[in-house]
mmCIF file of C-alpha atoms in Angstrom:
data_model
loop_
_atom_site.group_PDB
_atom_site.id
_atom_site.type_symbol
_atom_site.label_atom_id
_atom_site.label_comp_id
_atom_site.label_asym_id
_atom_site.label_seq_id
_atom_site.Cartn_x
_atom_site.Cartn_y
_atom_site.Cartn_z
ATOM 1 C CA MET A 1 0.000 0.000 0.000
ATOM 2 C CA LYS A 2 1.413 3.319 -1.082
ATOM 3 C CA LEU A 3 0.551 6.467 0.883
ATOM 4 C CA GLU A 4 0.213 9.886 -0.602
ATOM 5 C CA LYS A 5 2.418 12.651 0.823
ATOM 6 C CA GLY A 6 -0.531 14.254 2.682
ATOM 7 C CA GLU A 7 -1.680 10.909 4.099
ATOM 8 C CA LEU A 8 1.811 10.134 5.344
ATOM 9 C CA LYS A 9 2.051 13.553 6.991
ATOM 10 C CA ASN A 10 -1.316 13.008 8.743
ATOM 11 C CA LEU A 11 -0.268 9.563 9.882
ATOM 12 C CA LEU A 12 3.029 10.880 11.286
ATOM 13 C CA GLU A 13 1.180 13.677 13.114
ATOM 14 C CA LYS A 14 -1.187 11.135 14.693
ATOM 15 C CA ILE A 15 1.746 8.962 15.753
ATOM 16 C CA HIS A 16 3.483 11.996 17.247
ATOM 17 C CA LEU A 17 0.348 13.019 19.167
ATOM 18 C CA ASN A 18 -0.130 9.477 20.472
ATOM 19 C CA LEU A 19 3.514 9.276 21.567
ATOM 20 C CA ASN A 20 3.146 12.568 23.439
ATOM 21 C CA LYS A 21 -0.029 11.277 25.075
ATOM 22 C CA LEU A 22 1.680 8.012 26.078
ATOM 23 C CA TYR A 23 4.670 9.930 27.474
ATOM 24 C CA TYR A 24 2.340 12.092 29.557
ATOM 25 C CA ILE A 25 0.481 9.045 30.875
ATOM 26 C CA ALA A 26 3.782 7.342 31.723
ATOM 27 C CA THR A 27 5.214 10.332 33.612
ATOM 28 C CA HIS A 28 2.210 11.886 35.361
ATOM 29 C CA ASP A 29 -0.160 10.974 38.152
ATOM 30 C CA GLN A 30 -3.686 10.639 36.761
ATOM 31 C CA LYS A 31 -5.497 12.215 39.714
ATOM 32 C CA THR A 32 -3.340 15.304 40.378
ATOM 33 C CA GLU A 33 -1.596 15.693 37.003
ATOM 34 C CA LEU A 34 1.683 16.091 38.883
ATOM 35 C CA TYR A 35 4.705 14.047 37.906
ATOM 36 C CA ASN A 36 4.635 10.470 39.185
ATOM 37 C CA ASN A 37 7.241 8.793 41.374
ATOM 38 C CA ILE A 38 8.922 6.989 38.459
ATOM 39 C CA PHE A 39 9.607 10.231 36.603
ATOM 40 C CA PHE A 40 10.587 11.972 39.847
ATOM 41 C CA LYS A 41 13.206 9.351 40.696
ATOM 42 C CA ASP A 42 14.689 9.577 37.179
ATOM 43 C CA VAL A 43 15.027 13.363 37.348
ATOM 44 C CA PHE A 44 16.269 13.183 40.928
ATOM 45 C CA ALA A 45 19.082 10.879 39.772
ATOM 46 C CA LEU A 46 20.209 13.553 37.299
ATOM 47 C CA GLU A 47 20.182 16.201 40.027
ATOM 48 C CA LEU A 48 22.117 13.865 42.338
ATOM 49 C CA ASP A 49 24.913 13.793 39.769
ATOM 50 C CA LYS A 50 25.063 17.602 39.938
ATOM 51 C CA ALA A 51 24.985 17.514 43.748
ATOM 52 C CA LYS A 52 27.949 15.133 43.752
ATOM 53 C CA ARG A 53 29.857 17.838 41.851
ATOM 54 C CA GLY A 54 29.069 20.498 44.464
ATOM 55 C CA LYS A 55 25.540 21.739 43.711
ATOM 56 C CA ALA A 56 23.096 21.909 46.598
ATOM 57 C CA LEU A 57 20.008 19.706 46.493
ATOM 58 C CA SER A 58 17.133 19.379 48.937
ATOM 59 C CA LEU A 59 14.041 17.223 49.177
ATOM 60 C CA ILE A 60 10.732 18.046 50.847
ATOM 61 C CA ILE A 61 8.104 15.429 51.610
ATOM 62 C CA VAL A 62 4.608 16.848 52.144
ATOM 63 C CA ASP A 63 1.858 14.795 53.744
ATOM 64 C CA ILE A 64 -1.773 15.867 54.207
ATOM 65 C CA ASP A 65 -2.623 15.536 57.888
ATOM 66 C CA PHE A 66 -5.458 13.164 58.867
ATOM 67 C CA PHE A 67 -6.282 12.365 55.239
ATOM 68 C CA LYS A 68 -7.997 9.094 56.146
ATOM 69 C CA LYS A 69 -10.459 11.034 58.311
ATOM 70 C CA ILE A 70 -11.177 13.319 55.351
ATOM 71 C CA ASN A 71 -11.871 10.296 53.156
ATOM 72 C CA ASP A 72 -14.095 8.769 55.836
ATOM 73 C CA SER A 73 -15.953 12.007 56.634
ATOM 74 C CA TYR A 74 -16.442 13.514 53.176
ATOM 75 C CA GLY A 75 -15.965 10.622 50.758
ATOM 76 C CA HIS A 76 -13.564 9.924 47.926
ATOM 77 C CA ILE A 77 -14.840 12.644 45.594
ATOM 78 C CA VAL A 78 -14.084 15.426 48.081
ATOM 79 C CA ALA A 79 -10.827 13.736 49.079
ATOM 80 C CA ASP A 80 -9.779 13.648 45.418
ATOM 81 C CA LYS A 81 -10.602 17.353 45.044
ATOM 82 C CA ILE A 82 -8.483 18.071 48.119
ATOM 83 C CA LEU A 83 -5.570 16.124 46.605
ATOM 84 C CA GLU A 84 -5.945 18.073 43.364
ATOM 85 C CA LYS A 85 -6.102 21.409 45.194
ATOM 86 C CA VAL A 86 -3.071 20.670 47.362
ATOM 87 C CA ALA A 87 -1.208 19.719 44.169
ATOM 88 C CA ARG A 88 -2.092 23.076 42.577
ATOM 89 C CA VAL A 89 -1.056 25.014 45.696
ATOM 90 C CA LEU A 90 2.303 23.223 45.854
ATOM 91 C CA GLU A 91 2.960 23.782 42.144
ATOM 92 C CA LYS A 92 2.102 27.468 42.430
ATOM 93 C CA GLU A 93 4.448 28.043 45.367
ATOM 94 C CA VAL A 94 7.623 26.487 43.958
ATOM 95 C CA ARG A 95 10.013 27.693 41.281
ATOM 96 C CA LYS A 96 9.644 26.569 37.669
ATOM 97 C CA TYR A 97 12.628 24.247 37.884
ATOM 98 C CA ASP A 98 11.565 22.564 41.134
ATOM 99 C CA ILE A 99 9.803 19.243 40.623
ATOM 100 C CA VAL A 100 6.597 18.364 42.472
ATOM 101 C CA ALA A 101 5.391 14.770 42.311
ATOM 102 C CA ARG A 102 2.656 12.736 43.885
ATOM 103 C CA PHE A 103 4.323 9.743 45.445
ATOM 104 C CA GLY A 104 1.185 7.935 46.451
ATOM 105 C CA GLY A 105 -1.798 8.402 48.692
ATOM 106 C CA GLU A 106 -1.628 11.867 50.201
ATOM 107 C CA GLU A 107 2.154 12.191 49.966
ATOM 108 C CA PHE A 108 4.012 14.614 47.697
ATOM 109 C CA PHE A 109 7.748 14.880 47.032
ATOM 110 C CA ILE A 110 9.359 18.165 46.009
ATOM 111 C CA MET A 111 12.871 18.288 44.584
ATOM 112 C CA LEU A 112 14.671 21.590 45.072
ATOM 113 C CA PRO A 113 17.749 21.743 42.816
ATOM 114 C CA SER A 114 20.484 24.214 43.770
ATOM 115 C CA THR A 115 18.853 24.655 47.173
ATOM 116 C CA ALA A 116 20.582 24.258 50.520
ATOM 117 C CA LEU A 117 18.760 23.322 53.719
ATOM 118 C CA GLU A 118 18.247 26.883 55.005
ATOM 119 C CA ARG A 119 16.483 27.939 51.803
ATOM 120 C CA ALA A 120 14.521 24.661 51.722
ATOM 121 C CA LYS A 121 13.209 25.406 55.242
ATOM 122 C CA LYS A 122 11.837 28.754 54.051
ATOM 123 C CA ILE A 123 10.232 27.167 50.993
ATOM 124 C CA ALA A 124 8.658 24.407 53.101
ATOM 125 C CA GLU A 125 7.230 26.930 55.549
ATOM 126 C CA ARG A 126 5.822 28.950 52.639
ATOM 127 C CA LEU A 127 4.177 25.782 51.280
ATOM 128 C CA ARG A 128 2.662 24.929 54.655
ATOM 129 C CA LYS A 129 1.216 28.433 55.021
ATOM 130 C CA ALA A 130 -0.099 28.474 51.440
ATOM 131 C CA VAL A 131 -2.160 25.347 52.141
ATOM 132 C CA LEU A 132 -3.580 27.009 55.259
ATOM 133 C CA LYS A 133 -4.511 30.165 53.320
ATOM 134 C CA ASP A 134 -6.335 28.447 50.459
ATOM 135 C CA ASN A 135 -10.086 29.051 50.752
ATOM 136 C CA PHE A 136 -11.163 25.627 49.514
ATOM 137 C CA LEU A 137 -8.698 23.757 51.744
ATOM 138 C CA ARG A 138 -9.505 25.936 54.748
ATOM 139 C CA LYS A 139 -13.157 24.874 54.452
ATOM 140 C CA TYR A 140 -12.037 21.305 55.246
ATOM 141 C CA HIS A 141 -9.410 22.340 57.850
ATOM 142 C CA ILE A 142 -6.588 20.909 55.748
ATOM 143 C CA THR A 143 -3.087 21.078 57.182
ATOM 144 C CA THR A 144 0.165 19.514 56.068
ATOM 145 C CA SER A 145 3.260 18.149 57.729
ATOM 146 C CA LEU A 146 6.567 18.513 55.920
ATOM 147 C CA GLY A 147 9.940 16.789 56.251
ATOM 148 C CA ILE A 148 13.122 18.134 54.675
ATOM 149 C CA SER A 149 16.485 16.616 53.837
ATOM 150 C CA GLU A 150 19.544 18.024 52.105
ATOM 151 C CA TYR A 151 22.065 16.126 49.978
ATOM 152 C CA LYS A 152 25.071 14.888 51.934
ATOM 153 C CA LYS A 153 28.207 13.373 50.477
ATOM 154 C CA MET A 154 27.687 9.854 49.145
ATOM 155 C CA ASP A 155 23.879 10.091 49.343
ATOM 156 C CA ASN A 156 21.522 8.336 46.986
ATOM 157 C CA PHE A 157 17.768 8.819 46.616
ATOM 158 C CA GLU A 158 16.976 6.263 49.323
ATOM 159 C CA LYS A 159 19.192 7.959 51.926
ATOM 160 C CA ILE A 160 17.892 11.460 51.257
ATOM 161 C CA SER A 161 14.260 10.360 51.163
ATOM 162 C CA LYS A 162 14.679 8.280 54.330
ATOM 163 C CA ARG A 163 15.976 11.330 56.240
ATOM 164 C CA ALA A 164 13.145 13.498 54.872
ATOM 165 C CA ASP A 165 10.652 10.790 55.840
ATOM 166 C CA LYS A 166 12.041 10.646 59.392
ATOM 167 C CA ALA A 167 11.705 14.442 59.597
ATOM 168 C CA LEU A 168 8.125 14.160 58.330
ATOM 169 C CA TYR A 169 7.314 11.646 61.066
ATOM 170 C CA ARG A 170 8.811 13.991 63.681
ATOM 171 C CA ALA A 171 6.472 16.709 62.384
ATOM 172 C CA LYS A 172 3.505 14.359 62.714
ATOM 173 C CA GLU A 173 4.521 13.017 66.131
ATOM 174 C CA THR A 174 5.028 16.507 67.555
ATOM 175 C CA GLY A 175 1.668 17.976 66.609
ATOM 176 C CA ARG A 176 1.373 18.072 62.798
ATOM 177 C CA ASN A 177 0.983 21.187 60.633
ATOM 178 C CA LYS A 178 4.692 21.896 60.889
ATOM 179 C CA VAL A 179 8.035 21.616 59.147
ATOM 180 C CA CYS A 180 10.848 19.434 60.496
ATOM 181 C CA TYR A 181 14.322 18.694 59.145
#
C-alpha cells in the first residue's frame, strides 16, 4: 500500500500526538496531574549527579494531615478534590525548575535543585502556610506536615528520602501542621 504525501504527513502527526499522550500518561499521576514517582526518581538521579559535583540539592516530603479522616468524613470525591487542590497550591508556590510529584496516597515529594537546607526550610514553611490560606482547603481544615532533607556526600535517593521521611514523622509526632528537618 502506497501512501500519498498528505496521508503520510497526517499519519506521522497522529503517531506523534499518540507518543506525546503516552509519554504524559507514563510520567504523570492521573489524579493530580503532577509528575509520578517513576519520573521523579529519574530526574532526581540527574540532580544527584550535579549535587555530587558540588551543587546543593534538597528534598521536601509533604503529607496531608489526617487524610484518612477526610476520606471517611467527606468521601472519595471530596478527598480527590483536596488532593488536586493541594497539588495546585504546591505547584504554584515552587520555582519553575523545582519538581513536584505525587508519590502515592496523600504524599508529595518536592525536589529543590540548587537549594541548601536553610532555603529549603523557608520554601517548606511557605508551602505549609499556602495550604492554610487556600479558601477551599480551609473549608475542610486541611493542614500539612513537611519533612526536609539536604544532599550529603555519598547520598543516593533512598538515603535522602529516608531522612526526609524521618523528619516528616517527627512533624507528625510533635503535633502536625509543621516543618521538620
